[in-house]
Short mmCIF file of C-alpha atoms in Angstrom, two decimals:
data_model
loop_
_atom_site.label_atom_id
_atom_site.label_comp_id
_atom_site.label_asym_id
_atom_site.label_seq_id
_atom_site.Cartn_x
_atom_site.Cartn_y
_atom_site.Cartn_z
CA MET A 16 -1.43 18.15 -18.37
CA THR A 17 -3.25 15.28 -16.70
CA ALA A 18 -3.15 15.55 -12.91
CA LEU A 19 -2.20 12.66 -10.65
CA VAL A 20 -4.66 12.36 -7.77
CA ALA A 21 -3.50 9.76 -5.28
CA VAL A 22 -6.13 8.40 -2.92
CA ALA A 23 -5.43 6.53 0.31
CA HIS A 24 -7.91 4.96 2.69
CA GLY A 25 -7.50 7.48 5.50
CA SER A 26 -7.13 7.04 9.25
CA ARG A 27 -7.84 8.81 12.52
CA ASP A 28 -4.15 8.36 13.28
CA PRO A 29 -2.39 11.52 12.03
CA ARG A 30 0.76 9.51 11.29
CA SER A 31 -1.07 7.83 8.43
CA ALA A 32 -1.89 10.99 6.47
CA ALA A 33 1.56 12.40 7.22
CA THR A 34 3.18 9.29 5.72
CA VAL A 35 1.00 9.49 2.61
CA HIS A 36 2.04 13.12 2.10
CA GLN A 37 5.70 12.16 2.57
CA LEU A 38 5.32 9.51 -0.13
CA LEU A 39 3.77 12.04 -2.49
CA ASP A 40 6.63 14.43 -1.82
CA VAL A 41 8.96 11.73 -3.17
CA VAL A 42 6.69 11.33 -6.21
CA ARG A 43 6.88 15.08 -6.83
CA ALA A 44 10.65 15.01 -6.53
CA LEU A 45 10.78 12.34 -9.24
CA ARG A 46 8.41 14.27 -11.56
CA PRO A 47 8.57 17.98 -10.66
CA ALA A 48 6.45 19.07 -13.64
CA LEU A 49 3.54 16.79 -12.72
CA ASP A 50 0.63 18.09 -10.68
CA VAL A 51 0.45 15.54 -7.84
CA ARG A 52 -2.30 15.78 -5.22
CA GLY A 53 -3.25 13.64 -2.26
CA SER A 54 -6.71 12.63 -1.09
CA PHE A 55 -8.48 10.14 1.16
CA LEU A 56 -11.58 7.98 1.06
CA ASP A 57 -12.51 8.41 4.70
CA LEU A 58 -11.39 9.61 8.14
CA SER A 59 -8.79 12.06 6.76
CA ALA A 60 -8.98 15.19 4.66
CA PRO A 61 -9.11 16.21 1.88
CA ARG A 62 -11.58 13.74 0.43
CA LEU A 63 -11.22 12.44 -3.11
CA GLY A 64 -14.26 14.27 -4.48
CA ASP A 65 -13.07 17.60 -3.07
CA VAL A 66 -9.64 17.19 -4.65
CA LEU A 67 -11.12 16.24 -8.03
CA ARG A 68 -13.28 19.36 -7.92
CA ALA A 69 -10.22 21.45 -7.07
CA VAL A 70 -8.27 19.89 -9.95
CA HIS A 71 -11.09 20.79 -12.32
CA GLY A 72 -11.34 24.30 -10.89
CA ASP A 73 -7.63 24.81 -11.50
CA GLY A 74 -8.10 24.19 -15.20
CA HIS A 75 -7.32 20.51 -15.66
CA ARG A 76 -9.53 18.60 -18.04
CA SER A 77 -8.21 15.14 -17.15
CA ALA A 78 -7.00 13.36 -14.04
CA VAL A 79 -5.79 9.91 -13.12
CA VAL A 80 -6.81 8.62 -9.70
CA VAL A 81 -4.09 6.33 -8.34
CA PRO A 82 -5.34 4.20 -5.42
CA LEU A 83 -2.65 3.92 -2.75
CA LEU A 84 -3.93 0.45 -1.95
CA LEU A 85 -1.91 -2.76 -1.88
CA GLY A 86 -4.64 -5.07 -3.19
CA LYS A 87 -7.96 -5.15 -5.02
CA ALA A 88 -10.23 -5.44 -2.02
CA PHE A 89 -13.50 -3.60 -1.31
CA HIS A 90 -12.01 -0.11 -1.22
CA ALA A 91 -10.46 -0.49 -4.66
CA ARG A 92 -13.41 -2.25 -6.27
CA VAL A 93 -16.24 -0.21 -4.75
CA ASP A 94 -15.20 2.84 -2.72
CA VAL A 95 -12.85 4.49 -5.20
CA PRO A 96 -15.19 4.26 -8.24
CA GLY A 97 -18.06 5.35 -6.00
CA ALA A 98 -16.20 8.44 -4.80
CA VAL A 99 -15.30 9.38 -8.37
CA ALA A 100 -18.92 9.00 -9.46
CA GLU A 101 -20.17 11.08 -6.52
CA ALA A 102 -17.90 13.98 -7.52
CA ARG A 103 -20.18 14.53 -10.56
CA LEU A 104 -17.70 16.23 -12.84
CA PRO A 105 -18.74 15.39 -16.41
CA SER A 106 -16.26 17.86 -17.90
CA LEU A 107 -13.31 16.28 -16.07
CA ASP A 108 -12.06 13.10 -17.71
CA VAL A 109 -11.18 10.83 -14.78
CA THR A 110 -9.35 7.52 -15.19
CA ILE A 111 -8.80 5.16 -12.27
CA ALA A 112 -5.40 3.50 -12.29
CA ASP A 113 -4.64 0.04 -10.99
CA VAL A 114 -3.85 -0.46 -7.31
CA LEU A 115 -0.22 -0.65 -6.26
CA GLY A 116 -0.08 -4.38 -5.60
CA PRO A 117 1.06 -6.82 -6.62
CA ASP A 118 4.44 -5.54 -7.73
CA PRO A 119 8.04 -6.56 -6.97
CA ARG A 120 8.82 -2.99 -5.91
CA LEU A 121 6.51 -3.34 -2.93
CA GLU A 122 8.29 -6.51 -1.87
CA SER A 123 11.66 -4.82 -2.23
CA ALA A 124 10.46 -1.97 -0.04
CA ALA A 125 9.16 -4.37 2.61
CA LEU A 126 12.46 -6.25 2.66
CA ARG A 127 14.38 -2.99 2.99
CA ARG A 128 12.21 -2.07 5.95
CA LEU A 129 13.08 -5.42 7.52
CA ALA A 130 16.76 -4.85 6.90
CA SER A 131 16.47 -1.43 8.55
CA VAL A 132 15.64 -3.17 11.84
CA GLY A 133 18.42 -5.72 11.49
CA VAL A 134 16.65 -8.63 9.78
CA ARG A 135 18.53 -9.89 6.75
CA SER A 136 18.35 -13.04 4.66
CA GLY A 137 20.36 -16.10 5.54
CA GLU A 138 19.94 -15.86 9.32
CA ARG A 139 18.33 -19.16 10.22
CA ASP A 140 17.03 -18.22 13.65
CA TRP A 141 14.61 -15.59 12.30
CA GLY A 142 10.95 -16.34 11.73
CA VAL A 143 9.22 -13.59 9.75
CA VAL A 144 5.55 -12.71 9.88
CA LEU A 145 4.34 -10.87 6.78
CA ALA A 146 1.42 -8.92 8.22
CA GLY A 147 -1.37 -7.38 6.17
CA ALA A 148 -4.71 -5.81 6.94
CA GLY A 149 -6.93 -8.76 6.01
CA SER A 150 -9.98 -8.63 3.77
CA SER A 151 -13.26 -10.41 3.08
CA HIS A 152 -12.03 -10.52 -0.52
CA ALA A 153 -10.07 -13.79 -0.63
CA PRO A 154 -7.75 -12.88 -3.54
CA ALA A 155 -6.40 -9.91 -1.58
CA ASN A 156 -5.39 -12.24 1.26
CA ALA A 157 -4.01 -14.80 -1.17
CA LEU A 158 -1.64 -12.17 -2.52
CA VAL A 159 -0.03 -11.72 0.90
CA THR A 160 0.14 -15.48 1.41
CA SER A 161 1.83 -15.99 -1.96
CA ILE A 162 4.48 -13.39 -1.12
CA ALA A 163 5.19 -15.09 2.22
CA ARG A 164 5.64 -18.43 0.47
CA ARG A 165 8.01 -16.92 -2.08
CA TRP A 166 10.08 -15.28 0.63
CA ALA A 167 10.24 -18.55 2.56
CA GLN A 168 11.81 -20.32 -0.41
CA GLY A 169 14.78 -18.00 -0.80
CA SER A 170 15.32 -16.18 2.48
CA GLY A 171 17.26 -18.69 4.52
CA TRP A 172 15.05 -17.87 7.53
CA ALA A 173 13.42 -20.52 9.71
CA GLY A 174 10.16 -19.62 8.03
CA VAL A 175 7.85 -16.92 6.73
CA ALA A 176 4.15 -16.86 7.56
CA ALA A 177 1.41 -14.52 6.41
CA ALA A 178 -0.89 -13.08 9.07
CA PHE A 179 -3.73 -10.59 9.12
CA ALA A 180 -4.79 -7.87 11.53
CA SER A 181 -8.52 -8.43 10.98
CA THR A 182 -11.18 -10.34 9.03
CA ALA A 183 -8.87 -13.04 7.62
CA SER A 184 -6.85 -15.83 9.17
CA PRO A 185 -4.33 -16.72 10.42
CA ASP A 186 -3.98 -13.98 12.99
CA VAL A 187 -0.59 -12.81 14.22
CA PRO A 188 -0.32 -15.03 17.35
CA THR A 189 -1.12 -18.10 15.24
CA ALA A 190 1.55 -17.19 12.69
CA VAL A 191 4.10 -16.60 15.45
CA ALA A 192 3.31 -20.00 17.00
CA ARG A 193 3.77 -21.73 13.63
CA LEU A 194 7.15 -20.06 13.16
CA ARG A 195 8.26 -21.06 16.66
CA ALA A 196 7.29 -24.64 15.82
CA ARG A 197 9.55 -24.48 12.77
CA GLY A 198 12.51 -23.58 14.92
CA ALA A 199 12.46 -19.78 14.86
CA ARG A 200 14.14 -18.34 17.95
CA ARG A 201 13.56 -14.72 17.00
CA ILE A 202 10.42 -13.21 15.49
CA ALA A 203 10.26 -10.27 13.12
CA VAL A 204 7.21 -8.67 11.54
CA ALA A 205 7.38 -7.39 7.97
CA SER A 206 4.75 -4.76 7.25
CA TRP A 207 2.37 -5.09 4.31
CA PHE A 208 0.94 -1.68 5.16
CA LEU A 209 1.60 1.58 3.41
CA ALA A 210 1.41 3.77 6.52
CA PRO A 211 1.14 3.60 10.32
CA GLY A 212 -2.25 3.37 11.97
CA LEU A 213 -4.60 1.27 14.05
CA LEU A 214 -4.06 -2.03 12.26
CA PRO A 215 -0.23 -1.89 12.15
CA ASP A 216 -0.28 -1.01 15.85
CA ARG A 217 -2.55 -4.00 16.51
CA VAL A 218 -0.14 -6.27 14.65
CA ALA A 219 2.81 -5.00 16.71
CA ALA A 220 0.93 -5.54 19.96
CA LEU A 221 -0.10 -9.08 19.03
CA ALA A 222 3.39 -10.09 17.88
CA GLY A 223 4.73 -9.95 21.44
CA GLU A 224 7.21 -7.82 23.31
CA ASP A 225 10.24 -9.64 21.94
CA ALA A 226 9.29 -9.29 18.28
CA VAL A 227 11.17 -6.92 15.99
CA ILE A 228 8.73 -4.75 14.06
CA ALA A 229 9.62 -3.32 10.65
CA PRO A 230 8.05 0.03 9.75
CA PRO A 231 5.38 0.32 7.02
CA LEU A 232 6.39 0.81 3.40
CA GLY A 233 5.97 4.58 3.62
CA PRO A 234 7.91 7.06 1.46
CA ASP A 235 10.15 4.48 -0.17
CA PRO A 236 11.61 5.56 -3.54
CA GLU A 237 10.48 2.38 -5.27
CA VAL A 238 6.94 2.83 -3.96
CA ALA A 239 7.00 6.36 -5.38
CA GLU A 240 8.24 4.99 -8.70
CA LEU A 241 5.36 2.51 -8.65
CA VAL A 242 2.83 5.31 -8.12
CA LEU A 243 4.18 7.01 -11.23
CA HIS A 244 4.17 3.72 -13.14
CA ARG A 245 0.49 3.19 -12.36
CA PHE A 246 -0.25 6.77 -13.42
CA GLU A 247 1.63 6.44 -16.71
CA ALA A 248 0.03 3.09 -17.51
CA ALA A 249 -3.43 4.58 -17.01
CA VAL A 250 -2.60 7.58 -19.21
CA GLY A 251 -1.28 5.25 -21.90
CA ALA A 252 -4.35 3.02 -21.76
CA GLU A 253 -6.67 6.02 -22.04
CA LEU A 254 -4.78 7.38 -25.04
CA ALA A 255 -4.99 3.98 -26.72
CA VAL A 256 -8.75 3.90 -26.22
CA ARG A 257 -9.15 7.39 -27.69
CA SER A 258 -7.07 6.59 -30.75
CA ALA A 259 -8.77 3.24 -31.42
#
Protein backbone atom coordinates (compact mmCIF):
# COMPACT_ATOMS: atom_id res chain seq x y z
CA MET A 1 0.00 0.00 0.00
CA THR A 2 1.12 3.55 -0.71
CA ALA A 3 2.24 5.34 2.45
CA LEU A 4 1.06 8.82 3.38
CA VAL A 5 3.99 10.97 4.48
CA ALA A 6 2.79 14.30 5.81
CA VAL A 7 5.35 17.09 5.95
CA ALA A 8 5.03 20.27 7.99
CA HIS A 9 7.39 23.21 8.12
CA GLY A 10 8.73 22.57 11.61
CA SER A 11 9.34 24.89 14.56
CA ARG A 12 11.55 25.29 17.61
CA ASP A 13 8.33 25.53 19.59
CA PRO A 14 7.48 21.98 20.74
CA ARG A 15 3.76 22.80 20.63
CA SER A 16 3.97 22.92 16.85
CA ALA A 17 5.22 19.36 16.32
CA ALA A 18 2.85 18.09 19.01
CA THR A 19 -0.11 19.63 17.17
CA VAL A 20 0.99 18.11 13.86
CA HIS A 21 1.17 14.68 15.49
CA GLN A 22 -2.28 15.19 17.01
CA LEU A 23 -3.66 16.00 13.56
CA LEU A 24 -2.09 12.86 12.13
CA ASP A 25 -3.62 10.81 14.93
CA VAL A 26 -7.02 11.99 13.68
CA VAL A 27 -6.02 11.02 10.13
CA ARG A 28 -5.08 7.54 11.36
CA ALA A 29 -8.38 7.21 13.18
CA LEU A 30 -10.21 7.96 9.93
CA ARG A 31 -8.12 5.45 7.92
CA PRO A 32 -6.71 2.83 10.32
CA ALA A 33 -5.32 0.63 7.52
CA LEU A 34 -3.25 3.44 6.01
CA ASP A 35 0.40 3.88 6.94
CA VAL A 36 0.52 7.55 8.00
CA ARG A 37 3.81 9.16 9.00
CA GLY A 38 4.79 12.67 9.99
CA SER A 39 7.87 14.64 8.99
CA PHE A 40 9.24 18.17 8.93
CA LEU A 41 11.23 20.37 6.57
CA ASP A 42 13.28 22.10 9.24
CA LEU A 43 13.70 22.79 12.97
CA SER A 44 11.83 19.63 14.06
CA ALA A 45 12.46 15.92 13.69
CA PRO A 46 12.11 13.60 11.87
CA ARG A 47 13.04 15.24 8.59
CA LEU A 48 11.23 14.36 5.38
CA GLY A 49 14.17 12.55 3.79
CA ASP A 50 14.68 10.37 6.86
CA VAL A 51 11.01 9.37 6.91
CA LEU A 52 11.01 8.55 3.19
CA ARG A 53 14.05 6.33 3.71
CA ALA A 54 12.29 4.60 6.61
CA VAL A 55 9.17 4.07 4.49
CA HIS A 56 11.30 2.47 1.79
CA GLY A 57 13.15 0.35 4.35
CA ASP A 58 9.84 -0.94 5.68
CA GLY A 59 8.96 -2.34 2.28
CA HIS A 60 6.86 0.35 0.64
CA ARG A 61 7.47 0.98 -3.02
CA SER A 62 5.36 4.14 -3.26
CA ALA A 63 4.58 7.11 -1.05
CA VAL A 64 2.59 10.30 -1.31
CA VAL A 65 4.05 13.36 0.39
CA VAL A 66 1.23 15.60 1.64
CA PRO A 67 2.47 19.11 2.48
CA LEU A 68 0.75 20.39 5.62
CA LEU A 69 0.93 23.89 4.19
CA LEU A 70 -1.96 26.30 3.72
CA GLY A 71 -0.71 27.91 0.50
CA LYS A 72 1.69 27.48 -2.40
CA ALA A 73 4.49 29.66 -1.14
CA PHE A 74 8.24 28.99 -1.18
CA HIS A 75 8.15 25.92 1.06
CA ALA A 76 5.62 24.16 -1.17
CA ARG A 77 7.18 25.19 -4.47
CA VAL A 78 10.85 24.72 -3.59
CA ASP A 79 11.58 23.13 -0.21
CA VAL A 80 9.32 20.08 -0.44
CA PRO A 81 10.43 18.98 -3.95
CA GLY A 82 14.03 19.69 -2.94
CA ALA A 83 13.80 17.51 0.16
CA VAL A 84 12.26 14.67 -1.87
CA ALA A 85 15.04 14.93 -4.45
CA GLU A 86 17.73 14.97 -1.75
CA ALA A 87 16.42 11.69 -0.31
CA ARG A 88 17.75 9.93 -3.45
CA LEU A 89 15.46 6.93 -3.45
CA PRO A 90 15.05 5.87 -7.08
CA SER A 91 13.26 2.65 -6.12
CA LEU A 92 10.62 4.51 -4.09
CA ASP A 93 7.93 6.10 -6.24
CA VAL A 94 7.22 9.42 -4.53
CA THR A 95 4.32 11.69 -5.52
CA ILE A 96 3.87 15.14 -4.00
CA ALA A 97 0.26 16.01 -3.29
CA ASP A 98 -1.23 19.48 -3.44
CA VAL A 99 -1.02 21.75 -0.41
CA LEU A 100 -4.03 21.95 1.90
CA GLY A 101 -5.25 25.37 0.85
CA PRO A 102 -7.40 26.70 -0.53
CA ASP A 103 -10.29 24.54 0.60
CA PRO A 104 -13.63 25.28 2.31
CA ARG A 105 -12.79 22.77 5.03
CA LEU A 106 -9.98 24.99 6.25
CA GLU A 107 -12.34 27.94 6.47
CA SER A 108 -14.87 25.85 8.37
CA ALA A 109 -12.18 24.83 10.83
CA ALA A 110 -11.07 28.44 11.32
CA LEU A 111 -14.65 29.55 11.95
CA ARG A 112 -15.13 26.74 14.46
CA ARG A 113 -12.01 27.88 16.27
CA LEU A 114 -13.49 31.38 16.42
CA ALA A 115 -16.76 30.03 17.76
CA SER A 116 -14.83 28.13 20.44
CA VAL A 117 -13.72 31.46 21.92
CA GLY A 118 -17.18 32.98 21.72
CA VAL A 119 -17.11 34.74 18.34
CA ARG A 120 -20.12 33.89 16.20
CA SER A 121 -21.65 35.41 13.10
CA GLY A 122 -24.24 38.13 13.33
CA GLU A 123 -22.68 40.02 16.24
CA ARG A 124 -22.12 43.49 14.82
CA ASP A 125 -19.64 44.74 17.39
CA TRP A 126 -16.97 42.17 16.42
CA GLY A 127 -14.13 43.02 14.08
CA VAL A 128 -12.21 39.92 12.96
CA VAL A 129 -8.60 39.80 11.88
CA LEU A 130 -7.80 36.79 9.71
CA ALA A 131 -4.10 36.35 10.45
CA GLY A 132 -1.68 34.39 8.29
CA ALA A 133 2.06 33.98 8.16
CA GLY A 134 2.76 36.25 5.18
CA SER A 135 4.86 35.39 2.15
CA SER A 136 6.97 36.97 -0.57
CA HIS A 137 4.77 34.95 -2.94
CA ALA A 138 1.87 37.33 -3.61
CA PRO A 139 -0.75 34.66 -4.52
CA ALA A 140 -0.34 33.05 -1.09
CA ASN A 141 -1.21 36.37 0.57
CA ALA A 142 -4.04 36.99 -1.88
CA LEU A 143 -5.64 33.74 -0.78
CA VAL A 144 -5.92 34.97 2.81
CA THR A 145 -7.22 38.34 1.65
CA SER A 146 -9.90 36.71 -0.51
CA ILE A 147 -11.11 34.61 2.42
CA ALA A 148 -11.35 37.71 4.62
CA ARG A 149 -13.42 39.49 1.98
CA ARG A 150 -15.75 36.52 1.64
CA TRP A 151 -16.24 36.31 5.39
CA ALA A 152 -16.94 40.04 5.55
CA GLN A 153 -19.83 39.69 3.11
CA GLY A 154 -21.79 37.12 5.08
CA SER A 155 -20.68 37.28 8.70
CA GLY A 156 -22.67 40.19 10.06
CA TRP A 157 -19.54 41.44 11.84
CA ALA A 158 -18.37 45.05 11.72
CA GLY A 159 -15.64 43.88 9.38
CA VAL A 160 -13.03 41.27 8.54
CA ALA A 161 -9.46 42.20 7.63
CA ALA A 162 -6.55 40.04 6.57
CA ALA A 163 -3.23 40.61 8.31
CA PHE A 164 0.18 38.98 8.22
CA ALA A 165 2.77 38.16 10.85
CA SER A 166 5.74 38.88 8.57
CA THR A 167 6.88 39.80 5.05
CA ALA A 168 3.48 40.96 3.76
CA SER A 169 1.16 43.81 4.63
CA PRO A 170 -1.03 44.86 6.32
CA ASP A 171 0.36 43.92 9.69
CA VAL A 172 -1.89 43.11 12.63
CA PRO A 173 -1.98 46.59 14.25
CA THR A 174 -2.95 48.13 10.90
CA ALA A 175 -5.76 45.61 10.43
CA VAL A 176 -7.02 46.24 13.97
CA ALA A 177 -7.03 50.01 13.37
CA ARG A 178 -9.03 49.57 10.15
CA LEU A 179 -11.61 47.43 11.95
CA ARG A 180 -11.92 49.98 14.76
CA ALA A 181 -12.53 52.66 12.12
CA ARG A 182 -15.38 50.55 10.74
CA GLY A 183 -17.09 50.53 14.11
CA ALA A 184 -15.74 47.34 15.70
CA ARG A 185 -15.84 47.57 19.49
CA ARG A 186 -14.35 44.13 20.07
CA ILE A 187 -11.47 42.53 18.19
CA ALA A 188 -11.01 38.82 17.53
CA VAL A 189 -8.20 37.10 15.66
CA ALA A 190 -8.95 34.09 13.47
CA SER A 191 -5.91 31.90 12.92
CA TRP A 192 -4.77 30.94 9.43
CA PHE A 193 -2.07 28.77 10.98
CA LEU A 194 -2.04 25.02 11.30
CA ALA A 195 -0.21 24.91 14.63
CA PRO A 196 1.09 27.13 17.44
CA GLY A 197 4.52 28.70 17.20
CA LEU A 198 6.50 31.90 16.92
CA LEU A 199 4.35 33.60 14.29
CA PRO A 200 0.95 32.87 15.92
CA ASP A 201 2.39 34.13 19.20
CA ARG A 202 3.57 37.30 17.44
CA VAL A 203 0.09 37.84 16.02
CA ALA A 204 -1.49 37.46 19.46
CA ALA A 205 0.95 39.93 21.00
CA LEU A 206 0.37 42.52 18.27
CA ALA A 207 -3.42 42.24 18.42
CA GLY A 208 -3.53 43.84 21.87
CA GLU A 209 -4.45 42.71 25.35
CA ASP A 210 -8.19 43.05 24.76
CA ALA A 211 -8.29 40.93 21.62
CA VAL A 212 -9.82 37.46 21.65
CA ILE A 213 -7.46 34.97 20.02
CA ALA A 214 -8.76 31.82 18.33
CA PRO A 215 -6.46 28.78 18.40
CA PRO A 216 -4.79 27.47 15.23
CA LEU A 217 -6.58 24.97 13.01
CA GLY A 218 -4.84 22.01 14.66
CA PRO A 219 -6.34 18.51 14.86
CA ASP A 220 -9.71 19.45 13.40
CA PRO A 221 -11.62 16.53 11.83
CA GLU A 222 -12.22 18.41 8.59
CA VAL A 223 -8.53 19.25 8.31
CA ALA A 224 -7.78 15.54 8.76
CA GLU A 225 -10.33 14.72 6.06
CA LEU A 226 -8.61 17.23 3.78
CA VAL A 227 -5.22 15.56 4.34
CA LEU A 228 -6.75 12.28 3.20
CA HIS A 229 -8.44 13.98 0.25
CA ARG A 230 -5.12 15.38 -0.94
CA PHE A 231 -3.53 11.94 -0.54
CA GLU A 232 -6.28 10.18 -2.48
CA ALA A 233 -6.26 12.76 -5.26
CA ALA A 234 -2.51 12.29 -5.70
CA VAL A 235 -2.85 8.50 -5.77
CA GLY A 236 -5.62 8.79 -8.35
CA ALA A 237 -3.62 11.17 -10.53
CA GLU A 238 -0.59 8.87 -10.44
CA LEU A 239 -2.69 5.85 -11.41
CA ALA A 240 -4.18 7.81 -14.31
CA VAL A 241 -0.70 8.68 -15.56
CA ARG A 242 0.43 5.06 -15.38
CA SER A 243 -2.60 3.77 -17.25
CA ALA A 244 -2.43 6.45 -19.97
